[in-house]
Coordinates of C-alpha atoms in Angstrom, one line a residue:
M1 CA -11.1 -33.9 8.5
I2 CA -13.6 -36.6 7.4
N3 CA -17.0 -36.0 5.7
K4 CA -19.0 -37.4 2.8
Y5 CA -17.0 -35.5 0.2
R6 CA -13.4 -35.7 1.5
S7 CA -11.3 -37.7 4.0
N8 CA -8.1 -35.8 3.3
Y9 CA -6.6 -32.8 1.6
C10 CA -4.2 -33.6 -1.3
N11 CA -1.1 -32.4 0.5
E12 CA -1.7 -34.8 3.4
I13 CA -1.3 -37.8 1.1
T14 CA 2.2 -39.4 1.2
E15 CA 3.7 -42.7 0.2
D16 CA 2.5 -44.0 3.6
Y17 CA -1.0 -44.0 2.0
V18 CA -0.1 -46.5 -0.7
D19 CA -2.8 -49.2 -1.0
K20 CA -5.1 -47.2 1.3
E21 CA -8.6 -46.1 0.4
I22 CA -9.1 -42.3 0.5
R23 CA -11.6 -39.7 -0.7
L24 CA -10.6 -36.3 -2.1
A25 CA -12.6 -33.3 -3.3
G26 CA -11.7 -30.3 -5.4
F27 CA -11.5 -28.7 -8.8
V28 CA -10.5 -30.5 -12.1
E29 CA -7.3 -28.7 -13.2
N30 CA -6.5 -30.7 -16.3
I31 CA -7.7 -33.8 -18.2
R32 CA -5.3 -35.8 -20.4
D33 CA -6.3 -38.8 -22.5
H34 CA -3.3 -41.0 -23.2
G35 CA -5.1 -43.6 -25.4
G36 CA -6.9 -45.9 -23.0
V37 CA -5.5 -44.3 -19.9
I38 CA -7.0 -41.0 -18.7
F39 CA -5.2 -38.8 -16.2
V40 CA -6.9 -35.9 -14.3
D41 CA -5.2 -33.4 -12.1
L42 CA -7.3 -32.6 -9.0
R43 CA -6.6 -29.3 -7.2
D44 CA -7.9 -28.5 -3.7
N45 CA -7.1 -25.7 -1.3
K46 CA -3.9 -27.2 -0.1
G47 CA -2.3 -29.1 -3.1
S48 CA -2.8 -31.3 -6.1
M49 CA -3.1 -35.0 -6.9
Q50 CA -3.0 -37.0 -10.1
L51 CA -6.1 -39.2 -10.7
V52 CA -5.9 -42.1 -13.1
S53 CA -8.3 -44.6 -14.6
N54 CA -8.3 -47.1 -17.5
D55 CA -12.1 -46.7 -17.8
D56 CA -13.0 -43.6 -19.7
K57 CA -16.6 -43.9 -18.5
V58 CA -15.4 -42.9 -15.0
F59 CA -14.6 -39.4 -16.3
D60 CA -17.5 -39.2 -18.7
G61 CA -18.8 -35.6 -19.1
L62 CA -16.1 -34.2 -16.9
T63 CA -14.9 -30.7 -17.8
R64 CA -12.0 -28.6 -16.5
E65 CA -12.7 -26.6 -13.3
S66 CA -15.7 -28.8 -12.4
S67 CA -16.1 -29.5 -8.7
I68 CA -15.9 -33.2 -7.9
T69 CA -15.5 -35.8 -5.1
V70 CA -13.5 -38.9 -5.9
S71 CA -12.5 -42.1 -4.0
G72 CA -10.0 -44.9 -4.7
K73 CA -6.7 -46.4 -3.6
I74 CA -3.3 -44.7 -3.7
R75 CA -0.6 -46.4 -5.7
K76 CA 3.1 -45.6 -6.3
R77 CA 3.9 -44.1 -9.7
N78 CA 6.5 -45.6 -12.0
E79 CA 9.8 -43.9 -11.2
E80 CA 10.1 -42.5 -14.8
D81 CA 6.7 -40.8 -14.2
Y82 CA 7.7 -38.9 -11.0
N83 CA 6.7 -35.2 -11.0
D84 CA 9.3 -33.3 -8.9
K85 CA 7.1 -30.1 -9.1
L86 CA 4.3 -31.7 -7.0
A87 CA 4.5 -32.7 -3.3
T88 CA 2.4 -35.8 -4.4
G89 CA 4.5 -36.4 -7.5
T90 CA 5.5 -40.0 -6.6
I91 CA 1.9 -41.3 -6.1
E92 CA -1.5 -41.2 -7.7
L93 CA -5.1 -42.1 -7.0
V94 CA -6.6 -44.9 -8.9
V95 CA -10.2 -43.8 -9.2
E96 CA -13.0 -46.2 -8.2
N97 CA -15.8 -43.7 -7.8
L98 CA -16.3 -40.1 -9.0
Q99 CA -19.2 -37.7 -8.5
I100 CA -19.5 -34.4 -10.3
L101 CA -20.7 -31.9 -7.7
G102 CA -20.7 -28.8 -9.9
L103 CA -20.2 -29.0 -13.7
A104 CA -18.2 -26.2 -15.2
K105 CA -18.8 -24.8 -18.7
N106 CA -16.6 -26.2 -21.4
A107 CA -15.3 -22.7 -22.3
L108 CA -13.5 -20.9 -19.5
P109 CA -13.1 -17.1 -19.7
F110 CA -9.3 -17.5 -19.1
E111 CA -6.8 -20.1 -18.1
I112 CA -6.6 -20.3 -14.3
I113 CA -2.9 -20.8 -14.2
T114 CA -2.2 -17.6 -16.2
S115 CA -5.1 -15.5 -14.9
K116 CA -2.8 -12.8 -13.5
E117 CA -1.8 -12.0 -17.1
V118 CA -5.4 -11.4 -18.2
N119 CA -6.8 -7.8 -18.4
E120 CA -8.2 -6.4 -15.2
E121 CA -11.8 -6.1 -16.3
T122 CA -12.0 -9.8 -17.2
R123 CA -10.2 -10.9 -14.1
L124 CA -12.5 -9.0 -11.8
T125 CA -15.6 -10.0 -13.7
Y126 CA -14.8 -13.6 -13.0
R127 CA -12.9 -13.0 -9.7
Y128 CA -14.2 -16.2 -8.2
L129 CA -12.3 -18.1 -11.0
D130 CA -9.2 -15.8 -10.6
L131 CA -9.1 -16.7 -6.9
R132 CA -8.5 -20.4 -7.9
N133 CA -5.1 -19.2 -9.2
K134 CA -2.6 -20.3 -6.5
K135 CA -0.7 -17.0 -6.5
V136 CA -3.9 -15.0 -6.1
K137 CA -5.2 -17.4 -3.4
D138 CA -1.9 -17.3 -1.6
N139 CA -2.3 -13.5 -1.2
I140 CA -5.7 -14.1 0.5
I141 CA -4.3 -16.9 2.7
L142 CA -1.4 -14.7 3.8
R143 CA -3.8 -11.9 4.6
S144 CA -5.7 -14.2 7.0
K145 CA -2.4 -15.2 8.7
V146 CA -1.3 -11.6 9.0
L147 CA -4.6 -10.5 10.6
Q148 CA -4.3 -13.4 13.1
F149 CA -0.7 -12.4 13.8
L150 CA -1.7 -8.8 14.4
R151 CA -4.6 -9.7 16.7
N152 CA -2.3 -11.9 18.8
K153 CA 0.4 -9.2 18.9
M154 CA -2.0 -6.5 20.0
D155 CA -3.4 -8.8 22.7
K156 CA 0.1 -9.4 24.0
L157 CA 0.6 -5.6 24.1
D158 CA -2.5 -5.3 26.3
F159 CA -4.7 -3.6 23.7
I160 CA -8.5 -4.0 23.7
E161 CA -10.2 -4.7 20.4
V162 CA -13.3 -2.4 19.9
Q163 CA -15.4 -2.2 16.7
T164 CA -16.5 1.3 15.8
P165 CA -19.5 2.2 13.6
I166 CA -19.6 1.9 9.9
I167 CA -22.6 4.2 9.5
T168 CA -21.7 7.5 10.9
A169 CA -21.8 11.3 10.3
S170 CA -20.0 13.1 7.4
S171 CA -16.9 15.0 8.6
P172 CA -14.2 16.9 6.7
E173 CA -11.1 14.7 7.3
G174 CA -9.2 15.3 4.1
A175 CA -10.9 13.1 1.5
R176 CA -14.4 12.9 0.1
D177 CA -17.0 10.9 2.0
F178 CA -19.2 8.2 0.7
I179 CA -22.6 9.4 1.7
I180 CA -25.8 7.4 2.5
P181 CA -29.2 9.1 2.2
S182 CA -31.6 8.7 5.2
R183 CA -35.1 7.3 4.6
K184 CA -36.5 8.3 7.9
F185 CA -34.9 11.8 8.1
K186 CA -35.7 13.6 4.9
G187 CA -32.8 15.5 3.3
K188 CA -30.2 14.2 5.8
F189 CA -27.4 11.8 5.2
Y190 CA -25.1 9.3 6.9
A191 CA -21.6 8.6 5.7
L192 CA -19.1 5.8 5.7
P193 CA -16.0 6.5 7.9
Q194 CA -12.8 7.7 6.1
A195 CA -11.1 6.3 9.3
P196 CA -12.2 5.7 12.9
Q197 CA -10.4 8.9 13.9
I198 CA -13.1 10.6 16.0
F199 CA -14.4 7.3 17.5
K200 CA -10.9 6.2 18.7
E201 CA -10.3 9.6 20.3
L202 CA -13.8 9.3 22.0
L203 CA -12.7 5.9 23.3
M204 CA -9.7 7.6 25.0
V205 CA -12.1 10.0 26.6
G206 CA -14.2 7.0 27.7
G207 CA -11.2 5.4 29.5
I208 CA -10.5 2.6 26.9
D209 CA -6.8 3.6 27.1
R210 CA -5.3 1.0 24.7
Y211 CA -7.7 0.4 21.8
Y212 CA -7.2 -1.3 18.5
Q213 CA -9.3 -2.8 15.6
I214 CA -8.8 -4.1 12.1
A215 CA -10.8 -1.1 10.7
P216 CA -12.4 -0.7 7.3
C217 CA -11.9 2.8 5.8
F218 CA -13.9 4.3 2.9
R219 CA -12.7 7.3 0.8
D220 CA -14.4 8.5 -2.4
E221 CA -11.2 9.4 -4.3
D222 CA -9.6 8.3 -7.5
C223 CA -7.9 4.8 -7.3
R224 CA -4.3 4.1 -8.2
A225 CA -1.8 1.3 -7.6
D226 CA -1.6 2.0 -3.8
R227 CA -5.0 3.5 -3.2
T228 CA -8.5 1.9 -3.4
L229 CA -12.0 3.1 -2.4
E230 CA -12.1 0.6 0.5
F231 CA -9.1 -0.5 2.5
Y232 CA -8.2 -1.8 6.0
Q233 CA -5.9 -0.6 8.6
L234 CA -4.7 -1.7 12.0
D235 CA -6.0 1.2 13.9
F236 CA -4.8 1.8 17.5
E237 CA -4.7 4.6 20.1
M238 CA -3.2 4.9 23.6
S239 CA -3.8 7.4 26.4
Y240 CA -1.1 8.9 28.6
V241 CA 1.7 8.3 26.1
T242 CA 4.3 10.3 24.2
E243 CA 5.3 10.3 20.5
E244 CA 8.2 8.1 21.4
D245 CA 5.9 5.5 23.0
V246 CA 3.9 5.2 19.7
Y247 CA 7.2 4.9 17.8
K248 CA 8.2 2.0 19.9
I249 CA 4.9 0.2 19.5
G250 CA 4.9 0.8 15.7
E251 CA 8.5 -0.4 15.4
D252 CA 7.7 -3.5 17.4
I253 CA 4.7 -4.3 15.2
F254 CA 6.4 -3.7 11.8
Y255 CA 9.6 -5.4 12.7
D256 CA 8.0 -8.6 14.2
L257 CA 5.5 -8.8 11.3
F258 CA 8.0 -8.5 8.5
T259 CA 10.6 -10.7 10.0
N260 CA 7.9 -13.3 10.7
F261 CA 6.4 -13.4 7.2
S262 CA 9.4 -12.7 5.1
T263 CA 13.0 -14.0 4.7
R264 CA 14.2 -10.7 3.4
E265 CA 16.4 -8.4 5.5
V266 CA 14.4 -6.0 7.7
S267 CA 16.0 -2.8 9.0
P268 CA 16.7 -3.1 12.7
K269 CA 15.0 -1.2 15.5
P270 CA 14.9 1.7 16.2
F271 CA 14.1 2.8 12.7
R272 CA 15.9 5.8 11.3
R273 CA 14.1 9.1 12.1
I274 CA 14.1 11.7 9.3
S275 CA 12.4 15.1 9.5
Y276 CA 9.9 16.0 6.8
K277 CA 12.3 18.8 5.7
E278 CA 15.3 16.5 5.5
A279 CA 13.3 14.0 3.5
M280 CA 12.1 16.6 1.0
D281 CA 15.6 18.1 0.7
K282 CA 17.5 14.8 0.3
Y283 CA 15.0 12.6 -1.4
G284 CA 12.4 14.9 -2.9
T285 CA 9.5 13.0 -1.2
D286 CA 8.0 12.4 2.2
K287 CA 8.1 8.6 1.6
P288 CA 11.7 8.0 0.5
D289 CA 13.0 4.6 -0.6
L290 CA 16.2 4.4 1.5
R291 CA 17.4 1.3 -0.4
N292 CA 18.4 3.9 -3.1
P293 CA 21.8 5.4 -1.9
L294 CA 21.4 8.5 -4.1
E295 CA 20.8 11.9 -2.5
I296 CA 19.6 15.2 -3.8
I297 CA 21.9 18.2 -3.4
D298 CA 20.7 21.8 -3.4
L299 CA 22.6 23.9 -5.9
T300 CA 20.4 27.0 -5.9
N301 CA 23.1 29.3 -4.3
E302 CA 25.7 28.0 -6.7
F303 CA 23.7 29.4 -9.6
A304 CA 22.2 32.5 -8.0
N305 CA 24.4 34.8 -10.1
S306 CA 25.0 32.5 -13.0
E307 CA 25.1 33.7 -16.6
F308 CA 23.1 30.6 -17.5
K309 CA 19.7 32.2 -17.3
P310 CA 17.5 29.1 -17.0
F311 CA 19.2 28.4 -13.6
R312 CA 18.9 32.0 -12.2
D313 CA 16.1 33.0 -9.8
I314 CA 14.9 29.4 -9.6
V315 CA 15.4 26.4 -7.4
V316 CA 18.2 24.1 -8.7
K317 CA 18.7 20.6 -7.4
G318 CA 21.4 18.1 -8.3
I319 CA 22.0 14.4 -8.2
K320 CA 25.5 13.1 -8.3
V321 CA 26.2 9.5 -9.5
D322 CA 29.8 8.2 -9.4
D323 CA 31.4 6.1 -12.1
I324 CA 28.9 6.4 -14.9
A325 CA 30.5 9.0 -17.1
S326 CA 31.4 6.2 -19.6
K327 CA 27.7 5.3 -20.2
S328 CA 26.5 5.5 -23.8
N329 CA 24.8 8.6 -25.2
S330 CA 21.7 6.4 -25.7
W331 CA 21.6 5.7 -21.9
F332 CA 21.7 9.4 -21.1
N333 CA 19.0 10.1 -23.8
E334 CA 16.7 7.6 -22.0
V335 CA 17.1 9.7 -18.8
V336 CA 16.3 12.9 -20.8
D337 CA 13.2 11.2 -22.3
Y338 CA 12.0 10.1 -18.9
A339 CA 12.4 13.7 -17.6
K340 CA 10.2 14.8 -20.5
T341 CA 7.4 12.4 -19.3
L342 CA 7.4 14.4 -16.0
G343 CA 6.7 17.6 -17.9
M344 CA 10.3 18.8 -17.8
P345 CA 11.9 20.2 -21.0
G346 CA 14.7 17.6 -20.5
I347 CA 17.5 17.3 -18.0
G348 CA 20.9 18.9 -18.0
Y349 CA 24.0 17.0 -16.8
I350 CA 27.8 17.2 -16.7
K351 CA 30.3 14.4 -16.9
V352 CA 33.6 14.7 -15.1
M353 CA 36.3 13.5 -17.4
D354 CA 40.1 13.2 -17.0
D355 CA 41.8 16.1 -15.1
Y356 CA 38.3 17.2 -14.0
V357 CA 37.3 18.4 -17.5
F358 CA 33.5 18.6 -17.8
N359 CA 31.6 17.3 -20.7
G360 CA 27.8 17.6 -21.3
P361 CA 25.1 19.9 -22.6
I362 CA 25.4 22.3 -19.6
D363 CA 29.2 22.6 -19.5
K364 CA 29.6 25.4 -22.1
F365 CA 27.4 27.7 -19.9
L366 CA 29.6 27.3 -16.8
T367 CA 32.3 29.5 -15.6
D368 CA 35.5 28.1 -14.0
E369 CA 34.4 29.4 -10.7
E370 CA 31.1 27.6 -11.0
R371 CA 32.9 24.4 -12.0
K372 CA 35.0 24.5 -8.9
S373 CA 32.0 25.3 -6.7
L374 CA 30.2 22.3 -8.1
I375 CA 33.2 20.0 -7.6
D376 CA 33.3 21.1 -3.9
K377 CA 29.6 21.1 -3.2
A378 CA 28.8 17.7 -4.9
N379 CA 32.2 16.1 -4.1
L380 CA 32.7 15.3 -7.8
K381 CA 35.5 13.0 -9.0
V382 CA 36.6 11.6 -12.3
G383 CA 33.8 9.5 -13.7
S384 CA 31.1 11.3 -11.8
V385 CA 27.9 12.6 -13.5
L386 CA 25.9 15.5 -12.0
F387 CA 22.3 15.8 -13.1
F388 CA 20.5 19.1 -12.8
I389 CA 16.8 19.6 -12.0
A390 CA 15.6 23.2 -12.1
D391 CA 12.0 24.5 -11.5
K392 CA 10.5 27.4 -9.6
E393 CA 8.1 25.3 -7.5
Q394 CA 8.4 21.6 -8.3
A395 CA 12.2 21.1 -8.3
P396 CA 12.3 18.9 -5.1
K397 CA 9.5 16.6 -6.3
L398 CA 10.9 16.3 -9.8
A399 CA 14.3 15.6 -8.4
G400 CA 12.8 12.9 -6.3
K401 CA 11.3 11.2 -9.3
I402 CA 14.6 11.5 -11.2
R403 CA 16.4 9.9 -8.2
D404 CA 14.0 7.0 -8.2
E405 CA 14.5 6.5 -12.0
L406 CA 18.3 6.6 -11.7
G407 CA 18.1 4.1 -8.9
R408 CA 16.1 1.8 -11.0
K409 CA 18.1 2.2 -14.2
L410 CA 21.4 1.7 -12.3
E411 CA 20.0 -1.3 -10.3
L412 CA 21.1 0.4 -7.1
I413 CA 18.0 -0.9 -5.1
N414 CA 18.4 -4.1 -3.0
N415 CA 15.1 -5.9 -3.7
N416 CA 15.9 -8.4 -0.9
K417 CA 15.4 -5.8 1.9
F418 CA 12.7 -3.9 3.7
E419 CA 14.1 -0.5 4.7
F420 CA 12.0 1.3 7.2
C421 CA 12.2 4.9 8.5
I422 CA 10.0 7.3 10.4
I423 CA 9.2 10.7 8.8
N424 CA 8.5 13.2 11.6
D425 CA 8.2 17.0 12.2
I426 CA 5.6 17.2 9.5
P427 CA 4.2 20.8 9.0
L428 CA 0.8 21.3 10.6
F429 CA -0.3 23.6 7.7
E430 CA 0.4 23.8 4.0
Y431 CA -0.5 26.3 1.3
N432 CA -3.3 25.2 -1.1
E433 CA -2.5 26.6 -4.5
D434 CA -5.9 25.8 -5.9
E435 CA -7.8 27.5 -3.1
G436 CA -5.2 30.3 -2.5
K437 CA -5.1 29.7 1.2
Y438 CA -3.5 27.6 4.0
D439 CA -5.1 24.4 5.1
F440 CA -4.2 21.5 7.3
C441 CA -1.3 19.5 5.9
H442 CA -2.5 16.1 7.2
N443 CA -4.6 15.5 10.3
P444 CA -6.3 18.6 11.7
F445 CA -6.3 16.9 15.2
S446 CA -2.5 16.8 15.5
M447 CA -0.8 18.5 18.4
P448 CA 1.5 21.4 17.5
K449 CA 5.1 20.4 18.4
E450 CA 5.6 23.5 20.6
G451 CA 2.1 23.6 22.0
K452 CA 0.5 27.0 22.4
K453 CA 3.9 28.7 21.7
A454 CA 3.7 27.4 18.1
F455 CA 1.0 29.8 17.2
N456 CA 3.2 32.8 18.0
N457 CA 4.8 32.1 14.6
D458 CA 2.9 33.9 11.8
K459 CA 4.7 31.8 9.2
L460 CA 2.2 28.9 9.1
D461 CA 4.3 26.6 7.0
E462 CA 7.0 26.7 9.7
I463 CA 4.6 25.4 12.4
L464 CA 5.4 21.7 13.0
A465 CA 3.0 19.0 14.2
M466 CA 3.6 15.9 16.3
Q467 CA 2.6 14.0 13.2
F468 CA 4.6 11.1 11.7
D469 CA 4.6 8.5 9.0
F470 CA 6.2 5.1 8.9
V471 CA 7.7 4.5 5.5
C472 CA 9.1 1.4 3.9
N473 CA 10.7 1.0 0.4
G474 CA 9.0 4.2 -0.9
H475 CA 5.6 3.4 0.5
E476 CA 3.7 5.2 3.3
M477 CA 2.9 2.3 5.6
S478 CA 1.3 4.1 8.5
S479 CA 0.3 7.6 9.6
G480 CA 0.0 8.7 13.2
A481 CA 0.2 11.6 15.6
V482 CA 0.0 12.9 19.1
R483 CA -3.6 14.3 19.2
N484 CA -4.5 17.8 20.1
H485 CA -6.6 17.2 23.1
D486 CA -6.8 20.8 24.3
V487 CA -10.0 22.5 23.1
E488 CA -8.5 26.0 23.2
L489 CA -5.5 24.8 21.1
L490 CA -7.9 23.1 18.7
K491 CA -9.9 26.4 18.3
E492 CA -6.7 28.3 17.7
S493 CA -5.4 25.7 15.2
F494 CA -8.6 25.8 13.2
A495 CA -8.7 29.6 13.3
K496 CA -5.3 29.8 11.7
V497 CA -6.8 28.3 8.5
G498 CA -10.0 30.3 8.6
Y499 CA -12.3 28.1 10.5
D500 CA -14.0 29.6 13.6
E501 CA -15.3 27.8 16.7
S502 CA -18.7 27.2 15.0
V503 CA -16.9 24.8 12.6
L504 CA -15.6 22.7 15.5
K505 CA -19.0 22.7 17.2
T506 CA -20.9 21.6 14.0
K507 CA -18.5 19.5 12.0
F508 CA -16.9 17.8 15.0
K509 CA -19.6 18.2 17.6
S510 CA -19.0 14.9 19.5
L511 CA -15.2 15.6 19.8
Y512 CA -15.7 19.2 20.8
E513 CA -18.2 18.3 23.5
A514 CA -16.3 15.3 24.8
F515 CA -13.1 17.3 25.2
Q516 CA -14.9 19.4 27.9
Y517 CA -14.9 16.4 30.2
G518 CA -11.3 15.7 31.3
V519 CA -9.8 14.2 28.1
P520 CA -6.4 12.5 28.7
P521 CA -3.5 13.2 26.3
H522 CA -3.4 10.4 23.7
A523 CA -1.7 9.3 20.5
G524 CA -1.8 6.5 18.0
M525 CA -1.3 5.4 14.4
A526 CA -2.8 3.1 11.8
P527 CA -0.7 0.7 9.7
G528 CA -2.2 -0.1 6.3
I529 CA -3.1 -3.8 6.1
D530 CA -3.3 -3.9 2.3
R531 CA 0.0 -2.2 1.8
I532 CA 1.7 -4.5 4.3
I533 CA 0.6 -7.5 2.4
M534 CA 1.3 -5.9 -1.0
L535 CA 5.0 -5.4 0.1
L536 CA 5.3 -8.9 1.7
Q537 CA 4.0 -10.5 -1.5
D538 CA 6.0 -8.2 -3.8
E539 CA 2.8 -7.1 -5.6
T540 CA 2.5 -3.9 -7.5
N541 CA -0.9 -2.8 -6.4
L542 CA -3.4 -3.2 -3.5
R543 CA -6.1 -4.9 -5.6
E544 CA -3.9 -8.0 -5.8
V545 CA -4.3 -8.5 -2.1
Q546 CA -8.0 -7.9 -1.7
A547 CA -10.5 -10.7 -2.2
F548 CA -13.1 -8.7 -4.2
P549 CA -11.5 -5.4 -5.2
M550 CA -12.9 -2.6 -7.3
S551 CA -11.2 -1.8 -10.6
V552 CA -8.8 1.1 -10.9
S553 CA -11.7 3.1 -12.3
G554 CA -13.8 2.3 -9.2
Q555 CA -16.1 -0.3 -10.8
D556 CA -17.1 -3.7 -9.6
Y557 CA -17.5 -5.7 -12.8
M558 CA -18.6 -8.8 -11.0
M559 CA -21.4 -7.2 -9.1
G560 CA -22.3 -4.6 -11.6
C561 CA -21.5 -1.7 -9.3
P562 CA -22.0 1.2 -9.2
S563 CA -25.5 0.6 -10.5
E564 CA -28.7 2.5 -11.1
I565 CA -31.4 2.6 -8.4
D566 CA -35.1 2.3 -9.3
E567 CA -37.4 5.3 -8.9
K568 CA -39.3 3.8 -6.0
S569 CA -36.1 3.3 -4.0
L570 CA -34.9 6.8 -4.8
R571 CA -38.2 8.3 -3.6
E572 CA -38.0 6.4 -0.3
V573 CA -34.7 8.2 0.5
H574 CA -36.0 11.5 -1.0
I575 CA -33.4 11.6 -3.9
K576 CA -34.0 13.0 -7.3
I577 CA -31.4 12.4 -10.1
R578 CA -30.2 15.7 -11.6

């Protein structure tokens, strides 16, 4: 690329350019005065180059992070001055002409090279400087490459890219909407889409039978490490397909994507299928990290008639770990302390010593019969430790967290692997403790696994949906389902949780009407772009892979958002602040 500011990028310059005239442009990373000889490190989007001059006037007024264009001849460095850390470490540019294009303030808010160590508020206030950090920029560059890869992949799979509206109607899809007041229609509101769910189903009605898009989604909910107010997903839907067809497409996308952009081991296709019930029973979560070999054992029956009252009439889970009975008391105390951070009073455990003699705070409460039962049920051997998690309602989830912590403390997790699985047979309904009634577990538009027969079962939490999640290393990577395209089934499904036909007609008017006109059976899923890149880059939160993210509190420090709106603007949209 040749223009008035640059003839080459830094990484293009090799020893073949020695004695050749070139022009570079970029940011000043460092300035070093070695007494009559001044060195400047120039950084552009693809590399770095050392600039040198014996004339200090050439660099007069220059500050770090200023934007410059510079020209001169390339020369070979002295061998003792080679820099093995740079691709251009054997050469340098002798400056003949330098122009400051944008002068930076002398005092930077933080050092670019260590910006990831700065507190979040400062980083996001000066995000444009944070993006100059190579590690931060590499995340954004990878994101671009991943999106291009996915578009090419979907094109090869014969999908059609369609953009669906960003301004739409509010609908109860599980999270809180971002709403937009209407100026023209007093007292009425638009909303930002939580996902293109309804639109993609309408595309199936319209005959666009293999649709996809890189879709923005908006949900007004509390942020955390793997959840932000605005995120993107590879949204796709297909007509005339089964659940298995969607699995195969999803496996193909994830396997090809992760093997293409990482050197780590990726679990082979087909991915392991695990029912929701098995996941909760064995791992205490519907997004298990299968790199951790530990499994949860149900011990409720073993303690049903126990004299140890804290374990009677309650759910008791156990986690057996072999060959750790010799760990120090302080090690076990750390596990107890972690359990307390979860709201547990502590955690009981037994160690299996020589001749199967138990040791530990629970042992004195056990009968010989209970000891034998535990040995058989948990397959205990000398050196094993069995941890107990007991709670009336939260035992499975608490056991899942203890399992994760033990896996971390014992270094059981292979960090050089992406272990995928598919969680299926997810319940269609779940009981909402706060509201004292049943509601949809995930997507209200999922097809009951047994069709109409499913609703003969009065036990709502036993009705399974053709709903599934793709999970990797303890993260939900995608959610999908076979959709309920039968209006009568939809009405019955909504009725089970207290919504009559009027709810469908008003809240989901377009879908209800469209399904009267020969809707084909359809299914799809939506892999999360941000989470994919987060895992590929081994980052700990989504904000690290978004160009201009909100903070964890939901604020944009750079733009000053959310902000107040002046009275005139509020009046135009008929809003009064209460």
